[in-house]
Amino acid sequence: MRYDCILIRYGELALKKKNREIFIEQLVKNIEEKLAIFPRVSVIRARGRLFVELNGYNHEQVISRLKEVFGIVGISPAWKVPSEIDRLKEKALELVQSQSAQISTFKVVSKRTDKQFPYRSDQINREIGGFILSQIRNVKVDVHHPDLFIHVEVRGRFSYIYGNDILGLGGLPVGVSGSVMLLLSGGIDSPVAGYLTSKRGGKLCAVHFHSFPFTSERAKQKVIDLAQHLTRYVGTIRLLVVPFTEIQTQINEHCYSSYSITIMRRFMIRISESLARKHGCLALVTGESLGQVASQTLESMNVVNAVTTLPILRPLIGMDKLEIINLAKEIGTYETSILPYEDCCTVFLPKAPKTKPQLHVTEKQEKLLNIEQLVQEAVEKTEIIDLSPDQENKEFSYF
Ligand code: ATP
Ligand code: MG
């Protein structure tokens, strides 16, 4: 089936009256970027909706991309026909015929933005409904729970006809909430945390702590791949890779092993904060979930939070591991996350990490280290990797 355009609905945005204009502009920009590989496509704003004119492109390919854009609630491939009642009837019939094997009931829902059109909405519904019933035997009208909604929108010289909605991702367009710094490990959780923050409009910058040679180049590549995968939902990502070997070695040499995780986390937060300020981010994001592992207790979070004044967002806080895994599978990061490469947290993992670290003990331990210098050096030696969508690095192989 060939369609002329795709109608996009953005539900929630319509409610936020004050910021509406900014939101729609950002959404249009994000859609245009996402569809840049189809140069003849054009995105048109209409009241409360957007239309993507396909200009000959395959609608399925375009839709599969639109399904990765936050802020879109509903997607429907549509026909654009001249506003004449007979043309509307023909197209509506074609729509029902194309789906007659799957449906037994339908309902016509019309909207007339152009009052010049000689039929009112209820008359359009009746005209089209009656015509379909006269042409196809085994379908009926069901005004409450139809299998197929036939939407007809008369807008000036042209009208749009489309069937049931395809669900979009929802949320807010990436960019409307400002930038955040995601602490991205190679694990399952942090990519999901980044995804969820972007779902609420956050633009991502990511930071990864890398302890070469304790952690391999492959472990780093895994993180690059995860960030690269996230670009399909969030657009460009600046990934910052921080050399962490020196800090980990120093902690290992000078501090109680039961406090090493806490101290290491505090370093991560200090460095992330410094990088966040440098790159214009207003919050840090982690993949922590309450009580999941020894270091993710409220006591631990208190001691770790104490080194920063930036908010630390933990979007997975209310989720079970299984829910996180399911979402990771859905967004496509799971397969990469479970590849067996070591993480800097596991390399020096103490036998008995403190689940309830105390602030004064932590601070006393840290006196044995030159914190400022270590943080500054790490920040200075940070590598910047800019990732953009549609540049999947296909050369690297794990095997
Ligand atoms: P994940 O699945 O995201 O690795 P996790 O369940 O392994 O999380 P932790 O090891 O306690 O949990 O890490 C908690 C959070 O700290 C991670 O979700 C991530 O945000 C951050 N983090 C841990 N290791 C790193 C790292 N090497 N670089 C950047 N951030 C990290
Ligand atoms: Mg981890």
PDB file of C-alpha atoms in Angstrom, residues 1-140:
ATOM      1  CA  MET A   1       0.000   0.000   0.000  1.00  0.00           C
ATOM      2  CA  ARG A   2       1.319   3.447  -0.935  1.00  0.00           C
ATOM      3  CA  TYR A   3       0.726   6.373   1.369  1.00  0.00           C
ATOM      4  CA  ASP A   4       1.239  10.087   0.753  1.00  0.00           C
ATOM      5  CA  CYS A   5       2.158  11.226   4.216  1.00  0.00           C
ATOM      6  CA  ILE A   6       2.389  10.363   7.876  1.00  0.00           C
ATOM      7  CA  LEU A   7       0.390  12.114  10.512  1.00  0.00           C
ATOM      8  CA  ILE A   8       2.097  12.640  13.857  1.00  0.00           C
ATOM      9  CA  ARG A   9       0.367  13.384  17.136  1.00  0.00           C
ATOM     10  CA  TYR A  10       2.156  14.750  20.160  1.00  0.00           C
ATOM     11  CA  GLY A  11      -0.486  14.569  22.926  1.00  0.00           C
ATOM     12  CA  GLU A  12       1.217  15.721  26.083  1.00  0.00           C
ATOM     13  CA  LEU A  13       2.881  18.665  24.453  1.00  0.00           C
ATOM     14  CA  ALA A  14      -0.415  20.165  23.492  1.00  0.00           C
ATOM     15  CA  LEU A  15      -1.236  20.459  27.197  1.00  0.00           C
ATOM     16  CA  LYS A  16       1.792  22.526  28.129  1.00  0.00           C
ATOM     17  CA  LYS A  17       0.483  25.762  26.719  1.00  0.00           C
ATOM     18  CA  LYS A  18       3.223  28.099  27.878  1.00  0.00           C
ATOM     19  CA  ASN A  19       6.127  26.107  26.494  1.00  0.00           C
ATOM     20  CA  ARG A  20       4.209  24.668  23.615  1.00  0.00           C
ATOM     21  CA  GLU A  21       5.933  26.612  20.885  1.00  0.00           C
ATOM     22  CA  ILE A  22       9.448  25.695  22.085  1.00  0.00           C
ATOM     23  CA  PHE A  23       8.439  22.054  22.399  1.00  0.00           C
ATOM     24  CA  ILE A  24       6.950  21.822  18.942  1.00  0.00           C
ATOM     25  CA  GLU A  25       9.934  23.549  17.382  1.00  0.00           C
ATOM     26  CA  GLN A  26      12.286  21.102  19.096  1.00  0.00           C
ATOM     27  CA  LEU A  27      10.145  18.153  18.038  1.00  0.00           C
ATOM     28  CA  VAL A  28      10.125  19.302  14.413  1.00  0.00           C
ATOM     29  CA  LYS A  29      13.894  19.787  14.529  1.00  0.00           C
ATOM     30  CA  ASN A  30      14.427  16.326  16.048  1.00  0.00           C
ATOM     31  CA  ILE A  31      12.153  14.710  13.457  1.00  0.00           C
ATOM     32  CA  GLU A  32      13.918  16.525  10.634  1.00  0.00           C
ATOM     33  CA  GLU A  33      17.286  15.295  11.905  1.00  0.00           C
ATOM     34  CA  LYS A  34      15.970  11.782  12.297  1.00  0.00           C
ATOM     35  CA  LEU A  35      14.608  11.794   8.748  1.00  0.00           C
ATOM     36  CA  ALA A  36      17.597  13.553   7.172  1.00  0.00           C
ATOM     37  CA  ILE A  37      18.473  10.331   5.361  1.00  0.00           C
ATOM     38  CA  PHE A  38      15.291  10.876   3.322  1.00  0.00           C
ATOM     39  CA  PRO A  39      16.113  14.248   1.729  1.00  0.00           C
ATOM     40  CA  ARG A  40      12.804  14.695  -0.113  1.00  0.00           C
ATOM     41  CA  VAL A  41      10.688  14.253   3.010  1.00  0.00           C
ATOM     42  CA  SER A  42       9.187  17.436   4.437  1.00  0.00           C
ATOM     43  CA  VAL A  43       7.716  18.060   7.867  1.00  0.00           C
ATOM     44  CA  ILE A  44       4.701  20.343   7.937  1.00  0.00           C
ATOM     45  CA  ARG A  45       3.148  21.909  11.006  1.00  0.00           C
ATOM     46  CA  ALA A  46      -0.606  21.943  11.334  1.00  0.00           C
ATOM     47  CA  ARG A  47      -2.790  22.774  14.315  1.00  0.00           C
ATOM     48  CA  GLY A  48      -2.132  20.169  17.009  1.00  0.00           C
ATOM     49  CA  ARG A  49      -0.344  17.821  14.603  1.00  0.00           C
ATOM     50  CA  LEU A  50       2.520  17.377  12.216  1.00  0.00           C
ATOM     51  CA  PHE A  51       2.454  15.900   8.757  1.00  0.00           C
ATOM     52  CA  VAL A  52       5.413  14.230   7.157  1.00  0.00           C
ATOM     53  CA  GLU A  53       5.068  14.383   3.379  1.00  0.00           C
ATOM     54  CA  LEU A  54       6.661  11.200   2.055  1.00  0.00           C
ATOM     55  CA  ASN A  55       7.238  12.374  -1.520  1.00  0.00           C
ATOM     56  CA  GLY A  56       7.670   8.826  -2.719  1.00  0.00           C
ATOM     57  CA  TYR A  57       9.571   7.233   0.181  1.00  0.00           C
ATOM     58  CA  ASN A  58       8.444   3.980   1.713  1.00  0.00           C
ATOM     59  CA  HIS A  59       6.232   4.721   4.711  1.00  0.00           C
ATOM     60  CA  GLU A  60       7.438   1.735   6.721  1.00  0.00           C
ATOM     61  CA  GLN A  61      11.040   2.889   6.657  1.00  0.00           C
ATOM     62  CA  VAL A  62      10.044   6.370   7.728  1.00  0.00           C
ATOM     63  CA  ILE A  63       7.745   5.082  10.472  1.00  0.00           C
ATOM     64  CA  SER A  64      10.398   2.803  11.936  1.00  0.00           C
ATOM     65  CA  ARG A  65      12.513   5.929  12.455  1.00  0.00           C
ATOM     66  CA  LEU A  66       9.661   7.982  13.883  1.00  0.00           C
ATOM     67  CA  LYS A  67       9.125   5.236  16.452  1.00  0.00           C
ATOM     68  CA  GLU A  68      12.476   6.237  17.962  1.00  0.00           C
ATOM     69  CA  VAL A  69      11.633   9.908  18.491  1.00  0.00           C
ATOM     70  CA  PHE A  70      10.595  11.055  21.968  1.00  0.00           C
ATOM     71  CA  GLY A  71       7.602  13.369  22.076  1.00  0.00           C
ATOM     72  CA  ILE A  72       5.602  11.487  19.444  1.00  0.00           C
ATOM     73  CA  VAL A  73       2.478   9.836  20.822  1.00  0.00           C
ATOM     74  CA  GLY A  74       0.774   8.493  17.713  1.00  0.00           C
ATOM     75  CA  ILE A  75       1.849   7.793  14.147  1.00  0.00           C
ATOM     76  CA  SER A  76      -0.511   7.092  11.245  1.00  0.00           C
ATOM     77  CA  PRO A  77       0.284   6.606   7.576  1.00  0.00           C
ATOM     78  CA  ALA A  78      -2.244   8.705   5.679  1.00  0.00           C
ATOM     79  CA  TRP A  79      -3.544   9.571   2.235  1.00  0.00           C
ATOM     80  CA  LYS A  80      -3.874  13.114   1.048  1.00  0.00           C
ATOM     81  CA  VAL A  81      -6.763  13.574  -1.368  1.00  0.00           C
ATOM     82  CA  PRO A  82      -8.646  16.554  -2.816  1.00  0.00           C
ATOM     83  CA  SER A  83     -11.534  17.564  -0.548  1.00  0.00           C
ATOM     84  CA  GLU A  84     -14.387  16.065  -2.558  1.00  0.00           C
ATOM     85  CA  ILE A  85     -16.833  13.725  -0.917  1.00  0.00           C
ATOM     86  CA  ASP A  86     -16.550  11.048  -3.614  1.00  0.00           C
ATOM     87  CA  ARG A  87     -12.760  10.962  -3.322  1.00  0.00           C
ATOM     88  CA  LEU A  88     -13.055  10.604   0.434  1.00  0.00           C
ATOM     89  CA  LYS A  89     -15.492   7.728   0.053  1.00  0.00           C
ATOM     90  CA  GLU A  90     -13.203   5.916  -2.405  1.00  0.00           C
ATOM     91  CA  LYS A  91     -10.160   6.198  -0.161  1.00  0.00           C
ATOM     92  CA  ALA A  92     -12.064   5.180   2.951  1.00  0.00           C
ATOM     93  CA  LEU A  93     -13.302   2.119   1.100  1.00  0.00           C
ATOM     94  CA  GLU A  94      -9.761   1.308   0.002  1.00  0.00           C
ATOM     95  CA  LEU A  95      -8.633   1.524   3.628  1.00  0.00           C
ATOM     96  CA  VAL A  96     -11.300  -0.923   4.796  1.00  0.00           C
ATOM     97  CA  GLN A  97     -10.614  -3.281   1.889  1.00  0.00           C
ATOM     98  CA  SER A  98      -6.912  -3.339   2.696  1.00  0.00           C
ATOM     99  CA  GLN A  99      -7.716  -4.542   6.202  1.00  0.00           C
ATOM    100  CA  SER A 100     -10.926  -6.487   5.676  1.00  0.00           C
ATOM    101  CA  ALA A 101      -9.272  -9.777   6.637  1.00  0.00           C
ATOM    102  CA  GLN A 102      -8.399  -8.446  10.114  1.00  0.00           C
ATOM    103  CA  ILE A 103     -11.423  -6.340  10.965  1.00  0.00           C
ATOM    104  CA  SER A 104     -15.160  -6.798  11.287  1.00  0.00           C
ATOM    105  CA  THR A 105     -16.206  -3.412  12.650  1.00  0.00           C
ATOM    106  CA  PHE A 106     -15.326   0.207  11.900  1.00  0.00           C
ATOM    107  CA  LYS A 107     -16.227   3.743  12.795  1.00  0.00           C
ATOM    108  CA  VAL A 108     -15.743   6.909  10.767  1.00  0.00           C
ATOM    109  CA  VAL A 109     -14.438   9.902  12.722  1.00  0.00           C
ATOM    110  CA  SER A 110     -14.413  13.130  10.748  1.00  0.00           C
ATOM    111  CA  LYS A 111     -13.139  16.587  11.462  1.00  0.00           C
ATOM    112  CA  ARG A 112     -13.760  19.650   9.364  1.00  0.00           C
ATOM    113  CA  THR A 113     -11.404  22.558   9.894  1.00  0.00           C
ATOM    114  CA  ASP A 114     -12.655  24.125   6.679  1.00  0.00           C
ATOM    115  CA  LYS A 115     -16.224  25.323   7.131  1.00  0.00           C
ATOM    116  CA  GLN A 116     -16.532  25.874   3.360  1.00  0.00           C
ATOM    117  CA  PHE A 117     -16.746  22.146   2.867  1.00  0.00           C
ATOM    118  CA  PRO A 118     -20.428  21.444   2.135  1.00  0.00           C
ATOM    119  CA  TYR A 119     -20.803  18.591   4.667  1.00  0.00           C
ATOM    120  CA  ARG A 120     -20.694  18.803   8.462  1.00  0.00           C
ATOM    121  CA  SER A 121     -18.598  16.215  10.319  1.00  0.00           C
ATOM    122  CA  ASP A 122     -21.580  14.060  11.265  1.00  0.00           C
ATOM    123  CA  GLN A 123     -22.750  14.157   7.656  1.00  0.00           C
ATOM    124  CA  ILE A 124     -19.325  13.108   6.411  1.00  0.00           C
ATOM    125  CA  ASN A 125     -19.392  10.200   8.875  1.00  0.00           C
ATOM    126  CA  ARG A 126     -22.767   9.071   7.631  1.00  0.00           C
ATOM    127  CA  GLU A 127     -21.953   9.487   3.939  1.00  0.00           C
ATOM    128  CA  ILE A 128     -18.730   7.511   4.165  1.00  0.00           C
ATOM    129  CA  GLY A 129     -20.067   4.893   6.604  1.00  0.00           C
ATOM    130  CA  GLY A 130     -23.129   4.263   4.429  1.00  0.00           C
ATOM    131  CA  PHE A 131     -20.982   3.968   1.327  1.00  0.00           C
ATOM    132  CA  ILE A 132     -18.675   1.381   2.909  1.00  0.00           C
ATOM    133  CA  LEU A 133     -21.614  -0.692   4.199  1.00  0.00           C
ATOM    134  CA  SER A 134     -23.131  -0.660   0.701  1.00  0.00           C
ATOM    135  CA  GLN A 135     -19.850  -1.919  -0.820  1.00  0.00           C
ATOM    136  CA  ILE A 136     -18.593  -4.525   1.647  1.00  0.00           C
ATOM    137  CA  ARG A 137     -20.847  -7.161   3.123  1.00  0.00           C
ATOM    138  CA  ASN A 138     -19.041  -8.548   6.143  1.00  0.00           C
ATOM    139  CA  VAL A 139     -18.260  -5.351   8.061  1.00  0.00           C
ATOM    140  CA  LYS A 140     -20.427  -3.469  10.532  1.00  0.00           C
TER     141      LYS A 140
END
